[in-house]
Amino acid sequence: MTHQPRHLTDSQTPQSRPDVQTRVDALRNEIRRHDYLYYVKNRPEISDQEYDRLFRELTDLETAHPDLITPDSPTQRVGAPPLAELKKTQHVRPMLSLDSVAGMEDVLAFDKRVRRELGRELGQEMDTAAIHYTVEPKYDGLSVELIYENGIFTRGATRGDGTIGEDVTVNLRTLRSLPLQLQADADPPSRLVARAEVYMRLDDFQALNRRITERGEEAFANPRNAASGALRQLDSRITAERPLVITCYEIMAQSGTLPPTHWEELECLSRWGLPVPLHRRRCARIEEVIAFHAETEAVRDQLPFEIDGVVVKIDRRDWQEALGEKSRSPRWAIAYKFTPRKEITQVQDIVVSVGRTGTLTPLALLKPVDVGGVTISRATLHNADEVARKDIRVGDTVRVERAGDVIPAIAERVIIPGEQRAAPFRMPDRCPVCGSAVAREGAYYYCSGQTACPAQLKGELEHFASKGALNIDGLGKKTVAQLVEKGMVRDLADLYTLTKEQLLPLEGFADRSASLLLEAIDRSKQVSLERFLVGLGIRQVGQHIARVLARRFGTLDAIIAADRDTFESVHEIGPEIAASLESFFREERNRQVIERLRALGLQITAAAQRESQGQRPFEGKTFVFTGGLKGFSREEARRRVEQLGGRVASSLSKQTDYVVAGMDPGSKLDQAKRLGVTVVTEEEFGSLLNQT
Ligand code: IVH
């Protein structure tokens, strides 16, 4: 059938294999260079579109020639199969911790001690006036060991206990600011072991917490915990979704001679392509160190990530060695901390709140205290395990902290010698709101009462009526509370049986407001599948997953009929969400409520119907692009096609609907003609987009 020479039958490109390899290499180098400029140097040279174009070209070539894929290709930053466990690994050298000081006096004392000890160690030949310190931020994250062999990133591990850590190589590979290869032209050592800090930017942290709480899960207390959670995932795809950054601050070992000072050490790391602290200073006197600390603390709140102090290091490495180390920290460096955003107060009571999904959350009621300008009178204790681990009891003195935008948390208990303590906290056996039995799932406790529990029913109704769900105007917290407490509403469906006579006696209602609420309830009877799914308040199903489900299944009945495996086969739906969906729709009570809602006139618009009405004209159509486009980046063109319901493929077949031929189109054009596939120019493609 085909007239192509044999060595080309596996691919559809006109290029010979050596040509492809050359192009792939060139693209990889180019992409790495731009990654470095963007993520490490903060100085991009090309637009995002241009970058996407390079990336797409590489992905296309690798798709056509899978045998050319190498683990250090920029396309391979995600995609390792999930691990069964994180393997333990021994560090090349112990990863020490730092002693910390909080005040100026302590730093002056450190300087004095260093001078005294160095003078003693080195005797007459030592001129203590020559001591320099290098100071840099103390990043509030978790430290990792990075190993590069022949310039290639080969292993990364968490600190663990300082001697043995966990191998998180695949997860670290997903960090864009971590070079998978060192800059070959900067002559890096054949073996390099470096130490770095991994952390999360505050904006990314807040976005992550929003996504998590939308799924009904517990938010992370601070960026540090979020970073640690992200890095210690078994599935690197999850790490890749949670943007982490890295800054490198120490050479732990290397082949050849080490740079003579810490300052030069940072310069070398930077030359080899690793991100290093940009804000740093070499100080000839301890007063300059103190000034750097003050200046840094003053801009602390403007930084996009959290730092909790500065690290002061003796600059000369031979002097570092002369000073040596104690069992767990060096004598030549200290962490000079900022004034903590933590304050001490008392736990006045521990109460248990019941959430919308029935989760019982212990909450500490505190003697009000000002933490960094915000008065804090309550703090979440997350769950029973956390209370036990921190051993918090009523009457205890505790340190509370505030990180980013989140709910304040209790950092730790302050132990007061000889204090009389109350009994340890215990989760109740019965729901504090409805008295139903409490069920346990791992660290979490749930009220088994479901919507028989007024707390859960109120939460369910408020959520159902909220903007992102059925959007029932006028059905706020206060009204919901009255409807539930007066027994007028026992489930979601009861909302649609309410009458004006019932509403009028309620607090805050008059003739007009009652009519308005009834109208709003009536309007909500026309609802999209996506919003209805959000409204049901299924655990782990927020707006995003609801959209995914609506698009994939089209109708509520198809969703009700699906089982766990079917849910799991959907991209973006993992085993936990699938299980939650299955158990929700299997529950008889939930099915009955849905039936009653429909009987009372609720009409759920099927997603497929809605979307095909003019909005998804490319539904079922496959596009293949060949050659360069003038008006679009490949990524943009793909996005537009997908927005209109179509799909973009990298290789051609009889099933392809359109080939868009740009400049220098290549062999795909001939092939398209052979297969009888419609070929359009970029202009024609543009007008296809605009017709819609
Ligand atoms: S130097 C032997 N430099 O702070 C040298 N550590 O409290 C040890 N950290 O475990 C570390 N930023 O995770 C160093 N610029 C920096 C740092 C830094 C953050 C962390 C590191 C360490 C902890 C000690």
PDB file of N, CA, C and O in Angstrom, residues 642-666:
ATOM      1  N   GLU A 642     -10.463  22.614  21.296  1.00  0.00           N
ATOM      2  CA  GLU A 642     -11.043  21.878  22.425  1.00  0.00           C
ATOM      3  C   GLU A 642     -12.225  22.621  23.037  1.00  0.00           C
ATOM      4  O   GLU A 642     -13.216  22.016  23.422  1.00  0.00           O
ATOM      5  N   GLN A 643     -12.088  23.961  23.070  1.00  0.00           N
ATOM      6  CA  GLN A 643     -13.201  24.759  23.605  1.00  0.00           C
ATOM      7  C   GLN A 643     -14.480  24.511  22.824  1.00  0.00           C
ATOM      8  O   GLN A 643     -15.576  24.553  23.358  1.00  0.00           O
ATOM      9  N   LEU A 644     -14.327  24.266  21.530  1.00  0.00           N
ATOM     10  CA  LEU A 644     -15.504  24.075  20.687  1.00  0.00           C
ATOM     11  C   LEU A 644     -15.863  22.597  20.576  1.00  0.00           C
ATOM     12  O   LEU A 644     -16.643  22.193  19.722  1.00  0.00           O
ATOM     13  N   GLY A 645     -15.264  21.785  21.406  1.00  0.00           N
ATOM     14  CA  GLY A 645     -15.673  20.385  21.498  1.00  0.00           C
ATOM     15  C   GLY A 645     -14.827  19.420  20.685  1.00  0.00           C
ATOM     16  O   GLY A 645     -15.059  18.216  20.718  1.00  0.00           O
ATOM     17  N   GLY A 646     -13.844  19.936  19.925  1.00  0.00           N
ATOM     18  CA  GLY A 646     -13.037  19.057  19.080  1.00  0.00           C
ATOM     19  C   GLY A 646     -11.813  18.510  19.782  1.00  0.00           C
ATOM     20  O   GLY A 646     -11.595  18.748  20.968  1.00  0.00           O
ATOM     21  N   ARG A 647     -11.022  17.752  19.009  1.00  0.00           N
ATOM     22  CA  ARG A 647      -9.856  17.102  19.564  1.00  0.00           C
ATOM     23  C   ARG A 647      -8.694  17.379  18.612  1.00  0.00           C
ATOM     24  O   ARG A 647      -8.878  17.479  17.406  1.00  0.00           O
ATOM     25  N   VAL A 648      -7.489  17.482  19.151  1.00  0.00           N
ATOM     26  CA  VAL A 648      -6.328  17.660  18.285  1.00  0.00           C
ATOM     27  C   VAL A 648      -5.460  16.422  18.416  1.00  0.00           C
ATOM     28  O   VAL A 648      -5.152  15.993  19.528  1.00  0.00           O
ATOM     29  N   ALA A 649      -5.097  15.821  17.280  1.00  0.00           N
ATOM     30  CA  ALA A 649      -4.250  14.632  17.324  1.00  0.00           C
ATOM     31  C   ALA A 649      -2.904  14.969  16.707  1.00  0.00           C
ATOM     32  O   ALA A 649      -2.774  15.935  15.949  1.00  0.00           O
ATOM     33  N   SER A 650      -1.884  14.179  17.036  1.00  0.00           N
ATOM     34  CA  SER A 650      -0.581  14.483  16.456  1.00  0.00           C
ATOM     35  C   SER A 650      -0.329  13.662  15.202  1.00  0.00           C
ATOM     36  O   SER A 650       0.522  14.007  14.405  1.00  0.00           O
ATOM     37  N   SER A 651      -1.068  12.559  15.029  1.00  0.00           N
ATOM     38  CA  SER A 651      -0.836  11.829  13.789  1.00  0.00           C
ATOM     39  C   SER A 651      -2.146  11.660  13.023  1.00  0.00           C
ATOM     40  O   SER A 651      -3.234  11.703  13.580  1.00  0.00           O
ATOM     41  N   LEU A 652      -1.979  11.469  11.750  1.00  0.00           N
ATOM     42  CA  LEU A 652      -3.108  11.421  10.824  1.00  0.00           C
ATOM     43  C   LEU A 652      -3.656  10.017  10.646  1.00  0.00           C
ATOM     44  O   LEU A 652      -2.895   9.058  10.675  1.00  0.00           O
ATOM     45  N   SER A 653      -4.958   9.921  10.459  1.00  0.00           N
ATOM     46  CA  SER A 653      -5.533   8.630  10.065  1.00  0.00           C
ATOM     47  C   SER A 653      -6.787   8.936   9.257  1.00  0.00           C
ATOM     48  O   SER A 653      -7.147  10.096   9.080  1.00  0.00           O
ATOM     49  N   LYS A 654      -7.464   7.892   8.809  1.00  0.00           N
ATOM     50  CA  LYS A 654      -8.701   8.094   8.057  1.00  0.00           C
ATOM     51  C   LYS A 654      -9.752   8.798   8.909  1.00  0.00           C
ATOM     52  O   LYS A 654     -10.649   9.441   8.401  1.00  0.00           O
ATOM     53  N   GLN A 655      -9.609   8.623  10.234  1.00  0.00           N
ATOM     54  CA  GLN A 655     -10.588   9.219  11.151  1.00  0.00           C
ATOM     55  C   GLN A 655     -10.409  10.740  11.296  1.00  0.00           C
ATOM     56  O   GLN A 655     -11.273  11.415  11.826  1.00  0.00           O
ATOM     57  N   THR A 656      -9.279  11.248  10.841  1.00  0.00           N
ATOM     58  CA  THR A 656      -9.040  12.685  10.973  1.00  0.00           C
ATOM     59  C   THR A 656     -10.054  13.451  10.126  1.00  0.00           C
ATOM     60  O   THR A 656     -10.340  13.061   8.987  1.00  0.00           O
ATOM     61  N   ASP A 657     -10.620  14.517  10.693  1.00  0.00           N
ATOM     62  CA  ASP A 657     -11.594  15.287   9.927  1.00  0.00           C
ATOM     63  C   ASP A 657     -10.967  16.433   9.146  1.00  0.00           C
ATOM     64  O   ASP A 657     -11.336  16.698   8.023  1.00  0.00           O
ATOM     65  N   TYR A 658     -10.029  17.149   9.811  1.00  0.00           N
ATOM     66  CA  TYR A 658      -9.393  18.270   9.123  1.00  0.00           C
ATOM     67  C   TYR A 658      -7.890  18.252   9.337  1.00  0.00           C
ATOM     68  O   TYR A 658      -7.429  17.999  10.454  1.00  0.00           O
ATOM     69  N   VAL A 659      -7.143  18.549   8.266  1.00  0.00           N
ATOM     70  CA  VAL A 659      -5.723  18.828   8.438  1.00  0.00           C
ATOM     71  C   VAL A 659      -5.553  20.321   8.187  1.00  0.00           C
ATOM     72  O   VAL A 659      -6.005  20.837   7.168  1.00  0.00           O
ATOM     73  N   VAL A 660      -4.973  21.018   9.181  1.00  0.00           N
ATOM     74  CA  VAL A 660      -4.730  22.440   8.997  1.00  0.00           C
ATOM     75  C   VAL A 660      -3.280  22.594   8.540  1.00  0.00           C
ATOM     76  O   VAL A 660      -2.356  22.233   9.272  1.00  0.00           O
ATOM     77  N   ALA A 661      -3.101  23.060   7.300  1.00  0.00           N
ATOM     78  CA  ALA A 661      -1.751  23.150   6.752  1.00  0.00           C
ATOM     79  C   ALA A 661      -1.225  24.572   6.880  1.00  0.00           C
ATOM     80  O   ALA A 661      -1.784  25.500   6.312  1.00  0.00           O
ATOM     81  N   GLY A 662      -0.171  24.726   7.656  1.00  0.00           N
ATOM     82  CA  GLY A 662       0.457  26.031   7.811  1.00  0.00           C
ATOM     83  C   GLY A 662       1.619  26.166   6.846  1.00  0.00           C
ATOM     84  O   GLY A 662       1.630  25.553   5.772  1.00  0.00           O
ATOM     85  N   MET A 663       2.633  26.933   7.265  1.00  0.00           N
ATOM     86  CA  MET A 663       3.808  27.122   6.408  1.00  0.00           C
ATOM     87  C   MET A 663       4.667  25.866   6.424  1.00  0.00           C
ATOM     88  O   MET A 663       4.766  25.190   7.443  1.00  0.00           O
ATOM     89  N   ASP A 664       5.317  25.558   5.313  1.00  0.00           N
ATOM     90  CA  ASP A 664       6.157  24.372   5.166  1.00  0.00           C
ATOM     91  C   ASP A 664       5.499  23.135   5.768  1.00  0.00           C
ATOM     92  O   ASP A 664       5.991  22.570   6.738  1.00  0.00           O
ATOM     93  N   PRO A 665       4.385  22.712   5.222  1.00  0.00           N
ATOM     94  CA  PRO A 665       3.579  21.690   5.889  1.00  0.00           C
ATOM     95  C   PRO A 665       4.183  20.291   6.023  1.00  0.00           C
ATOM     96  O   PRO A 665       3.795  19.573   6.916  1.00  0.00           O
ATOM     97  N   GLY A 666       5.091  19.858   5.197  1.00  0.00           N
ATOM     98  CA  GLY A 666       5.667  18.530   5.432  1.00  0.00           C
ATOM     99  C   GLY A 666       4.796  17.410   4.897  1.00  0.00           C
ATOM    100  O   GLY A 666       3.784  17.640   4.218  1.00  0.00           O
TER     101      GLY A 666
END
